[in-house]
mmCIF file of N, CA, C and O in Angstrom:
data_model
loop_
_atom_site.group_PDB
_atom_site.id
_atom_site.type_symbol
_atom_site.label_atom_id
_atom_site.label_comp_id
_atom_site.label_asym_id
_atom_site.label_seq_id
_atom_site.Cartn_x
_atom_site.Cartn_y
_atom_site.Cartn_z
ATOM 1 N N UNK A 2 101.050 -8.267 -88.780
ATOM 2 C CA UNK A 2 100.941 -8.100 -87.304
ATOM 3 C C UNK A 2 101.123 -9.434 -86.658
ATOM 4 O O UNK A 2 100.551 -10.435 -87.076
ATOM 5 N N UNK A 3 101.972 -9.475 -85.687
ATOM 6 C CA UNK A 3 102.219 -10.665 -84.858
ATOM 7 C C UNK A 3 101.005 -11.025 -84.142
ATOM 8 O O UNK A 3 100.240 -10.257 -83.606
ATOM 9 N N UNK A 4 100.697 -12.338 -84.071
ATOM 10 C CA UNK A 4 99.513 -12.884 -83.393
ATOM 11 C C UNK A 4 99.432 -12.427 -81.988
ATOM 12 O O UNK A 4 98.435 -12.181 -81.407
ATOM 13 N N UNK A 5 100.612 -12.196 -81.277
ATOM 14 C CA UNK A 5 100.684 -11.940 -79.890
ATOM 15 C C UNK A 5 100.671 -10.471 -79.609
ATOM 16 O O UNK A 5 100.720 -9.941 -78.494
ATOM 17 N N UNK A 6 100.514 -9.590 -80.569
ATOM 18 C CA UNK A 6 100.487 -8.151 -80.484
ATOM 19 C C UNK A 6 99.168 -7.532 -80.763
ATOM 20 O O UNK A 6 99.100 -6.389 -81.013
ATOM 21 N N UNK A 7 98.113 -8.381 -80.622
ATOM 22 C CA UNK A 7 96.780 -7.863 -80.928
ATOM 23 C C UNK A 7 96.297 -6.997 -79.764
ATOM 24 O O UNK A 7 96.748 -7.193 -78.678
ATOM 25 N N UNK A 8 95.388 -6.093 -80.069
ATOM 26 C CA UNK A 8 94.987 -5.089 -79.020
ATOM 27 C C UNK A 8 93.864 -5.633 -78.116
ATOM 28 O O UNK A 8 93.662 -5.094 -77.070
ATOM 29 N N UNK A 9 93.220 -6.774 -78.443
ATOM 30 C CA UNK A 9 92.196 -7.282 -77.630
ATOM 31 C C UNK A 9 92.369 -8.812 -77.562
ATOM 32 O O UNK A 9 92.615 -9.432 -78.579
ATOM 33 N N UNK A 10 92.131 -9.387 -76.438
ATOM 34 C CA UNK A 10 92.276 -10.881 -76.230
ATOM 35 C C UNK A 10 91.216 -11.654 -77.109
ATOM 36 O O UNK A 10 90.082 -11.214 -77.011
ATOM 37 N N UNK A 11 91.697 -12.589 -77.720
ATOM 38 C CA UNK A 11 90.703 -13.460 -78.559
ATOM 39 C C UNK A 11 90.140 -14.583 -77.830
ATOM 40 O O UNK A 11 90.823 -15.137 -76.910
ATOM 41 N N UNK A 12 88.907 -14.980 -78.080
ATOM 42 C CA UNK A 12 88.214 -16.087 -77.503
ATOM 43 C C UNK A 12 88.142 -17.199 -78.505
ATOM 44 O O UNK A 12 87.883 -17.083 -79.637
ATOM 45 N N UNK A 13 88.558 -18.409 -78.048
ATOM 46 C CA UNK A 13 88.571 -19.609 -78.878
ATOM 47 C C UNK A 13 87.156 -19.975 -79.257
ATOM 48 O O UNK A 13 86.234 -20.032 -78.374
ATOM 49 N N UNK A 14 86.926 -20.241 -80.591
ATOM 50 C CA UNK A 14 85.591 -20.659 -81.078
ATOM 51 C C UNK A 14 85.813 -21.588 -82.223
ATOM 52 O O UNK A 14 86.880 -21.808 -82.637
ATOM 53 N N UNK A 15 84.644 -22.182 -82.610
ATOM 54 C CA UNK A 15 84.733 -23.057 -83.850
ATOM 55 C C UNK A 15 83.422 -22.819 -84.522
ATOM 56 O O UNK A 15 82.397 -23.374 -84.260
ATOM 57 N N UNK A 16 83.523 -21.848 -85.501
ATOM 58 C CA UNK A 16 82.348 -21.438 -86.222
ATOM 59 C C UNK A 16 82.586 -21.478 -87.722
ATOM 60 O O UNK A 16 83.744 -21.256 -88.196
ATOM 61 N N UNK A 17 81.615 -21.885 -88.506
ATOM 62 C CA UNK A 17 81.777 -21.791 -89.927
ATOM 63 C C UNK A 17 81.575 -20.420 -90.414
ATOM 64 O O UNK A 17 80.822 -19.633 -89.878
ATOM 65 N N UNK A 18 82.230 -20.168 -91.519
ATOM 66 C CA UNK A 18 82.136 -18.808 -92.176
ATOM 67 C C UNK A 18 82.391 -18.926 -93.630
ATOM 68 O O UNK A 18 82.577 -19.947 -94.149
ATOM 69 N N UNK A 19 82.360 -17.746 -94.258
ATOM 70 C CA UNK A 19 82.493 -17.712 -95.659
ATOM 71 C C UNK A 19 83.255 -16.347 -95.990
ATOM 72 O O UNK A 19 82.787 -15.329 -95.572
ATOM 73 N N UNK A 20 84.284 -16.499 -96.754
ATOM 74 C CA UNK A 20 85.060 -15.355 -97.254
ATOM 75 C C UNK A 20 84.348 -14.867 -98.488
ATOM 76 O O UNK A 20 84.279 -15.617 -99.475
ATOM 77 N N UNK A 21 83.816 -13.601 -98.504
ATOM 78 C CA UNK A 21 83.111 -13.180 -99.689
ATOM 79 C C UNK A 21 83.990 -12.331 -100.533
ATOM 80 O O UNK A 21 84.475 -11.299 -100.141
ATOM 81 N N UNK A 22 84.261 -12.826 -101.665
ATOM 82 C CA UNK A 22 85.134 -12.129 -102.606
ATOM 83 C C UNK A 22 84.523 -11.152 -103.512
ATOM 84 O O UNK A 22 84.981 -10.101 -103.814
ATOM 85 N N UNK A 23 83.231 -11.454 -103.900
ATOM 86 C CA UNK A 23 82.377 -10.592 -104.732
ATOM 87 C C UNK A 23 80.937 -11.122 -104.568
ATOM 88 O O UNK A 23 80.676 -12.048 -103.828
ATOM 89 N N UNK A 24 80.039 -10.601 -105.335
ATOM 90 C CA UNK A 24 78.636 -10.974 -105.179
ATOM 91 C C UNK A 24 78.398 -12.421 -105.604
ATOM 92 O O UNK A 24 77.379 -12.980 -105.278
ATOM 93 N N UNK A 25 79.243 -13.056 -106.347
ATOM 94 C CA UNK A 25 79.123 -14.375 -106.848
ATOM 95 C C UNK A 25 80.001 -15.365 -106.289
ATOM 96 O O UNK A 25 79.764 -16.613 -106.479
ATOM 97 N N UNK A 26 81.146 -14.984 -105.715
ATOM 98 C CA UNK A 26 82.185 -15.947 -105.297
ATOM 99 C C UNK A 26 82.529 -15.833 -103.820
ATOM 100 O O UNK A 26 82.657 -14.773 -103.350
ATOM 101 N N UNK A 27 82.698 -17.019 -103.201
ATOM 102 C CA UNK A 27 83.087 -17.082 -101.851
ATOM 103 C C UNK A 27 83.837 -18.331 -101.534
ATOM 104 O O UNK A 27 83.893 -19.192 -102.295
ATOM 105 N N UNK A 28 84.524 -18.341 -100.378
ATOM 106 C CA UNK A 28 85.402 -19.482 -99.984
ATOM 107 C C UNK A 28 85.016 -19.857 -98.577
ATOM 108 O O UNK A 28 84.972 -18.985 -97.718
ATOM 109 N N UNK A 29 84.796 -21.109 -98.329
ATOM 110 C CA UNK A 29 84.407 -21.626 -97.000
ATOM 111 C C UNK A 29 85.618 -21.439 -96.091
ATOM 112 O O UNK A 29 86.809 -21.595 -96.569
ATOM 113 N N UNK A 30 85.394 -21.159 -94.829
ATOM 114 C CA UNK A 30 86.436 -21.021 -93.851
ATOM 115 C C UNK A 30 85.965 -21.438 -92.456
ATOM 116 O O UNK A 30 84.715 -21.548 -92.357
ATOM 117 N N UNK A 31 86.887 -21.568 -91.575
ATOM 118 C CA UNK A 31 86.470 -21.880 -90.155
ATOM 119 C C UNK A 31 87.039 -20.733 -89.275
ATOM 120 O O UNK A 31 88.276 -20.515 -89.446
ATOM 121 N N UNK A 32 86.235 -20.197 -88.461
ATOM 122 C CA UNK A 32 86.638 -19.143 -87.547
ATOM 123 C C UNK A 32 87.149 -19.893 -86.266
ATOM 124 O O UNK A 32 86.315 -20.640 -85.643
ATOM 125 N N UNK A 33 88.406 -19.730 -85.884
ATOM 126 C CA UNK A 33 88.993 -20.518 -84.787
ATOM 127 C C UNK A 33 89.095 -19.653 -83.537
ATOM 128 O O UNK A 33 89.095 -20.140 -82.392
ATOM 129 N N UNK A 34 89.258 -18.328 -83.649
ATOM 130 C CA UNK A 34 89.218 -17.432 -82.480
ATOM 131 C C UNK A 34 88.728 -16.097 -82.924
ATOM 132 O O UNK A 34 88.826 -15.707 -84.118
ATOM 133 N N UNK A 35 88.123 -15.351 -81.968
ATOM 134 C CA UNK A 35 87.627 -14.095 -82.363
ATOM 135 C C UNK A 35 87.678 -13.114 -81.162
ATOM 136 O O UNK A 35 87.724 -13.489 -80.023
ATOM 137 N N UNK A 36 87.767 -11.752 -81.522
ATOM 138 C CA UNK A 36 87.676 -10.741 -80.469
ATOM 139 C C UNK A 36 86.915 -9.595 -81.052
ATOM 140 O O UNK A 36 86.353 -9.687 -82.172
ATOM 141 N N UNK A 37 86.881 -8.497 -80.290
ATOM 142 C CA UNK A 37 86.044 -7.366 -80.828
ATOM 143 C C UNK A 37 86.733 -6.692 -81.982
ATOM 144 O O UNK A 37 86.117 -5.914 -82.751
ATOM 145 N N UNK A 38 88.065 -7.012 -82.190
ATOM 146 C CA UNK A 38 88.816 -6.302 -83.242
ATOM 147 C C UNK A 38 89.269 -7.160 -84.460
ATOM 148 O O UNK A 38 89.676 -6.683 -85.419
ATOM 149 N N UNK A 39 89.085 -8.487 -84.305
ATOM 150 C CA UNK A 39 89.493 -9.376 -85.326
ATOM 151 C C UNK A 39 89.312 -10.836 -85.088
ATOM 152 O O UNK A 39 88.622 -11.226 -84.067
ATOM 153 N N UNK A 40 89.825 -11.702 -85.975
ATOM 154 C CA UNK A 40 89.625 -13.100 -85.924
ATOM 155 C C UNK A 40 90.831 -13.899 -86.619
ATOM 156 O O UNK A 40 91.516 -13.363 -87.459
ATOM 157 N N UNK A 41 90.851 -15.175 -86.261
ATOM 158 C CA UNK A 41 91.772 -16.167 -86.936
ATOM 159 C C UNK A 41 90.906 -17.053 -87.783
ATOM 160 O O UNK A 41 89.907 -17.599 -87.189
ATOM 161 N N UNK A 42 91.258 -17.158 -89.041
ATOM 162 C CA UNK A 42 90.421 -17.920 -89.976
ATOM 163 C C UNK A 42 91.326 -19.117 -90.456
ATOM 164 O O UNK A 42 92.415 -18.915 -90.961
ATOM 165 N N UNK A 43 90.737 -20.313 -90.448
ATOM 166 C CA UNK A 43 91.397 -21.454 -91.146
ATOM 167 C C UNK A 43 90.887 -21.518 -92.563
ATOM 168 O O UNK A 43 89.721 -21.548 -92.711
ATOM 169 N N UNK A 44 91.798 -21.612 -93.506
ATOM 170 C CA UNK A 44 91.403 -21.470 -94.887
ATOM 171 C C UNK A 44 92.437 -22.196 -95.747
ATOM 172 O O UNK A 44 93.687 -22.180 -95.416
ATOM 173 N N UNK A 45 92.031 -22.824 -96.880
ATOM 174 C CA UNK A 45 93.002 -23.446 -97.748
ATOM 175 C C UNK A 45 93.531 -22.315 -98.701
ATOM 176 O O UNK A 45 92.826 -21.322 -98.969
ATOM 177 N N UNK A 46 94.775 -22.376 -98.971
ATOM 178 C CA UNK A 46 95.507 -21.403 -99.884
ATOM 179 C C UNK A 46 95.318 -19.996 -99.443
ATOM 180 O O UNK A 46 94.736 -19.124 -100.205
ATOM 181 N N UNK A 47 95.693 -19.589 -98.218
ATOM 182 C CA UNK A 47 95.551 -18.211 -97.805
ATOM 183 C C UNK A 47 96.294 -17.216 -98.617
ATOM 184 O O UNK A 47 95.892 -16.029 -98.701
ATOM 185 N N UNK A 48 97.343 -17.690 -99.331
ATOM 186 C CA UNK A 48 98.097 -16.678 -100.179
ATOM 187 C C UNK A 48 97.326 -16.278 -101.391
ATOM 188 O O UNK A 48 97.605 -15.249 -101.972
ATOM 189 N N UNK A 49 96.224 -16.960 -101.724
ATOM 190 C CA UNK A 49 95.333 -16.603 -102.870
ATOM 191 C C UNK A 49 94.306 -15.552 -102.504
ATOM 192 O O UNK A 49 93.639 -15.046 -103.342
ATOM 193 N N UNK A 50 94.205 -15.239 -101.186
ATOM 194 C CA UNK A 50 93.171 -14.280 -100.757
ATOM 195 C C UNK A 50 93.611 -12.834 -100.961
ATOM 196 O O UNK A 50 94.781 -12.543 -100.755
ATOM 197 N N UNK A 51 92.685 -11.959 -101.283
ATOM 198 C CA UNK A 51 92.993 -10.556 -101.412
ATOM 199 C C UNK A 51 93.198 -10.030 -99.968
ATOM 200 O O UNK A 51 92.784 -10.569 -99.000
ATOM 201 N N UNK A 52 93.900 -8.879 -99.901
ATOM 202 C CA UNK A 52 94.130 -8.219 -98.600
ATOM 203 C C UNK A 52 92.837 -7.812 -97.941
ATOM 204 O O UNK A 52 92.793 -7.878 -96.656
ATOM 205 N N UNK A 53 91.839 -7.386 -98.587
ATOM 206 C CA UNK A 53 90.576 -6.971 -98.094
ATOM 207 C C UNK A 53 89.380 -7.834 -98.657
ATOM 208 O O UNK A 53 89.383 -8.063 -99.805
ATOM 209 N N UNK A 54 88.500 -8.195 -97.826
ATOM 210 C CA UNK A 54 87.257 -8.910 -98.253
ATOM 211 C C UNK A 54 86.249 -8.840 -97.124
ATOM 212 O O UNK A 54 86.437 -8.164 -96.178
ATOM 213 N N UNK A 55 85.048 -9.351 -97.336
ATOM 214 C CA UNK A 55 84.010 -9.449 -96.358
ATOM 215 C C UNK A 55 83.919 -10.856 -95.782
ATOM 216 O O UNK A 55 84.124 -11.838 -96.479
ATOM 217 N N UNK A 56 83.704 -10.852 -94.475
ATOM 218 C CA UNK A 56 83.480 -12.185 -93.797
ATOM 219 C C UNK A 56 82.174 -12.375 -93.364
ATOM 220 O O UNK A 56 81.591 -11.479 -92.571
ATOM 221 N N UNK A 57 81.570 -13.504 -93.727
ATOM 222 C CA UNK A 57 80.178 -13.846 -93.417
ATOM 223 C C UNK A 57 80.232 -14.994 -92.356
ATOM 224 O O UNK A 57 80.889 -15.981 -92.478
ATOM 225 N N UNK A 58 79.648 -14.723 -91.145
ATOM 226 C CA UNK A 58 79.594 -15.651 -90.057
ATOM 227 C C UNK A 58 78.232 -16.351 -90.094
ATOM 228 O O UNK A 58 77.190 -15.609 -89.935
ATOM 229 N N UNK A 59 78.251 -17.685 -90.208
ATOM 230 C CA UNK A 59 76.939 -18.304 -90.215
ATOM 231 C C UNK A 59 76.191 -18.388 -89.021
ATOM 232 O O UNK A 59 74.928 -18.473 -88.957
ATOM 233 N N UNK A 60 76.860 -18.371 -87.881
ATOM 234 C CA UNK A 60 76.182 -18.483 -86.620
ATOM 235 C C UNK A 60 75.084 -17.352 -86.379
ATOM 236 O O UNK A 60 73.969 -17.571 -85.846
ATOM 237 N N UNK A 61 75.470 -16.070 -86.764
ATOM 238 C CA UNK A 61 74.484 -15.066 -86.640
ATOM 239 C C UNK A 61 74.152 -14.217 -87.948
ATOM 240 O O UNK A 61 73.493 -13.258 -87.882
ATOM 241 N N UNK A 62 74.568 -14.906 -89.022
ATOM 242 C CA UNK A 62 74.284 -14.296 -90.359
ATOM 243 C C UNK A 62 74.777 -12.887 -90.465
ATOM 244 O O UNK A 62 74.112 -12.075 -91.141
ATOM 245 N N UNK A 63 75.896 -12.618 -89.779
ATOM 246 C CA UNK A 63 76.458 -11.209 -89.920
ATOM 247 C C UNK A 63 77.573 -11.159 -90.892
ATOM 248 O O UNK A 63 78.259 -12.192 -91.165
ATOM 249 N N UNK A 64 77.792 -10.004 -91.495
ATOM 250 C CA UNK A 64 78.811 -9.875 -92.466
ATOM 251 C C UNK A 64 79.523 -8.522 -92.138
ATOM 252 O O UNK A 64 78.897 -7.562 -91.731
ATOM 253 N N UNK A 65 80.893 -8.623 -92.300
ATOM 254 C CA UNK A 65 81.601 -7.369 -91.948
ATOM 255 C C UNK A 65 82.911 -7.307 -92.823
ATOM 256 O O UNK A 65 83.483 -8.354 -93.188
ATOM 257 N N UNK A 66 83.408 -6.087 -93.111
ATOM 258 C CA UNK A 66 84.671 -6.014 -93.915
ATOM 259 C C UNK A 66 85.781 -6.304 -93.074
ATOM 260 O O UNK A 66 85.839 -5.959 -91.802
ATOM 261 N N UNK A 67 86.848 -6.934 -93.635
ATOM 262 C CA UNK A 67 88.036 -7.316 -92.931
ATOM 263 C C UNK A 67 89.316 -6.962 -93.698
ATOM 264 O O UNK A 67 89.236 -6.869 -94.970
ATOM 265 N N UNK A 68 90.433 -6.959 -93.016
ATOM 266 C CA UNK A 68 91.751 -6.782 -93.721
ATOM 267 C C UNK A 68 92.661 -7.840 -93.151
ATOM 268 O O UNK A 68 92.811 -7.959 -91.914
ATOM 269 N N UNK A 69 93.396 -8.495 -93.997
ATOM 270 C CA UNK A 69 94.349 -9.515 -93.546
ATOM 271 C C UNK A 69 95.618 -8.841 -92.901
ATOM 272 O O UNK A 69 96.107 -7.905 -93.431
ATOM 273 N N UNK A 70 95.934 -9.299 -91.669
ATOM 274 C CA UNK A 70 96.991 -8.700 -90.944
ATOM 275 C C UNK A 70 98.291 -9.666 -90.985
ATOM 276 O O UNK A 70 99.365 -9.117 -90.847
ATOM 277 N N UNK A 71 97.992 -10.927 -91.100
ATOM 278 C CA UNK A 71 99.105 -11.890 -91.177
ATOM 279 C C UNK A 71 98.572 -13.156 -91.864
ATOM 280 O O UNK A 71 97.387 -13.436 -91.947
ATOM 281 N N UNK A 72 99.512 -13.971 -92.462
ATOM 282 C CA UNK A 72 99.208 -15.146 -93.193
ATOM 283 C C UNK A 72 100.082 -16.274 -92.738
ATOM 284 O O UNK A 72 101.322 -15.993 -92.507
ATOM 285 N N UNK A 73 99.533 -17.501 -92.609
ATOM 286 C CA UNK A 73 100.295 -18.747 -92.352
ATOM 287 C C UNK A 73 99.889 -19.757 -93.407
ATOM 288 O O UNK A 73 98.940 -19.475 -94.147
ATOM 289 N N UNK A 74 100.535 -20.903 -93.423
ATOM 290 C CA UNK A 74 100.178 -21.858 -94.501
ATOM 291 C C UNK A 74 98.733 -22.342 -94.460
ATOM 292 O O UNK A 74 98.169 -22.714 -95.517
ATOM 293 N N UNK A 75 98.058 -22.295 -93.385
ATOM 294 C CA UNK A 75 96.679 -22.798 -93.348
ATOM 295 C C UNK A 75 95.710 -21.811 -92.683
ATOM 296 O O UNK A 75 94.547 -22.125 -92.383
ATOM 297 N N UNK A 76 96.148 -20.542 -92.443
ATOM 298 C CA UNK A 76 95.338 -19.627 -91.732
ATOM 299 C C UNK A 76 95.710 -18.174 -92.043
ATOM 300 O O UNK A 76 96.762 -17.868 -92.522
ATOM 301 N N UNK A 77 94.823 -17.266 -91.680
ATOM 302 C CA UNK A 77 95.059 -15.840 -91.724
ATOM 303 C C UNK A 77 94.404 -15.200 -90.510
ATOM 304 O O UNK A 77 93.472 -15.692 -89.872
ATOM 305 N N UNK A 78 95.098 -14.126 -90.145
ATOM 306 C CA UNK A 78 94.530 -13.231 -88.962
ATOM 307 C C UNK A 78 93.936 -12.020 -89.685
ATOM 308 O O UNK A 78 94.620 -11.365 -90.487
ATOM 309 N N UNK A 79 92.706 -11.687 -89.304
ATOM 310 C CA UNK A 79 92.113 -10.527 -89.968
ATOM 311 C C UNK A 79 91.638 -9.512 -88.858
ATOM 312 O O UNK A 79 91.464 -9.839 -87.794
ATOM 313 N N UNK A 80 91.744 -8.307 -89.267
ATOM 314 C CA UNK A 80 91.283 -7.142 -88.403
ATOM 315 C C UNK A 80 89.864 -6.668 -88.992
ATOM 316 O O UNK A 80 89.742 -6.503 -90.258
ATOM 317 N N UNK A 81 88.891 -6.554 -88.167
ATOM 318 C CA UNK A 81 87.703 -5.937 -88.595
ATOM 319 C C UNK A 81 87.831 -4.514 -88.957
ATOM 320 O O UNK A 81 88.426 -3.668 -88.140
ATOM 321 N N UNK A 82 87.346 -4.081 -90.065
ATOM 322 C CA UNK A 82 87.563 -2.762 -90.520
ATOM 323 C C UNK A 82 86.232 -1.974 -90.649
ATOM 324 O O UNK A 82 86.259 -0.789 -91.122
ATOM 325 N N UNK A 83 85.123 -2.588 -90.229
ATOM 326 C CA UNK A 83 83.833 -1.982 -90.231
ATOM 327 C C UNK A 83 82.852 -2.719 -89.390
ATOM 328 O O UNK A 83 83.207 -3.756 -88.828
ATOM 329 N N UNK A 84 81.701 -2.112 -89.204
ATOM 330 C CA UNK A 84 80.669 -2.685 -88.333
ATOM 331 C C UNK A 84 80.030 -3.944 -89.005
ATOM 332 O O UNK A 84 79.913 -4.007 -90.175
ATOM 333 N N UNK A 85 79.589 -4.884 -88.122
ATOM 334 C CA UNK A 85 78.884 -6.057 -88.623
ATOM 335 C C UNK A 85 77.482 -5.597 -88.946
ATOM 336 O O UNK A 85 76.846 -4.782 -88.303
ATOM 337 N N UNK A 86 76.930 -6.203 -90.089
ATOM 338 C CA UNK A 86 75.589 -5.996 -90.563
ATOM 339 C C UNK A 86 74.923 -7.307 -90.777
ATOM 340 O O UNK A 86 75.614 -8.285 -91.019
ATOM 341 N N UNK A 87 73.706 -7.320 -90.621
ATOM 342 C CA UNK A 87 72.904 -8.563 -90.981
ATOM 343 C C UNK A 87 72.976 -8.875 -92.416
ATOM 344 O O UNK A 87 72.903 -7.902 -93.268
ATOM 345 N N UNK A 88 73.153 -10.092 -92.799
ATOM 346 C CA UNK A 88 73.340 -10.461 -94.148
ATOM 347 C C UNK A 88 72.239 -11.293 -94.644
ATOM 348 O O UNK A 88 71.690 -12.160 -93.885
ATOM 349 N N UNK A 89 71.865 -11.173 -95.953
ATOM 350 C CA UNK A 89 70.827 -12.054 -96.529
ATOM 351 C C UNK A 89 71.568 -13.312 -97.146
ATOM 352 O O UNK A 89 70.846 -14.243 -97.524
ATOM 353 N N UNK A 90 72.875 -13.258 -97.260
ATOM 354 C CA UNK A 90 73.646 -14.365 -97.675
ATOM 355 C C UNK A 90 73.677 -15.523 -96.703
ATOM 356 O O UNK A 90 73.638 -15.293 -95.501
ATOM 357 N N UNK A 91 73.803 -16.778 -97.183
ATOM 358 C CA UNK A 91 73.961 -17.872 -96.343
ATOM 359 C C UNK A 91 75.246 -18.546 -96.527
ATOM 360 O O UNK A 91 75.692 -18.642 -97.734
ATOM 361 N N UNK A 92 75.852 -19.141 -95.508
ATOM 362 C CA UNK A 92 77.109 -19.891 -95.704
ATOM 363 C C UNK A 92 76.789 -21.289 -96.230
ATOM 364 O O UNK A 92 75.766 -21.865 -96.117
#
């Protein structure tokens, strides 16, 4: 999906997050913008990420499932595929 074809305007932010790959493994990321439907994540080696994962936001300890919509050399755009839930995990 092209960054300019999103259905909802994104708000610029600078939040720490964690890409949750499974119960034991995660990757640090930075959330650069967010909307009600998705977000842009800065991450090293975006080509190594699976298409679907969970995103943990440290600001409010919420976790939600996401799907990658586009990839660039240092970032990915994700679409939220489910509701945010409170997480016991910490970033």
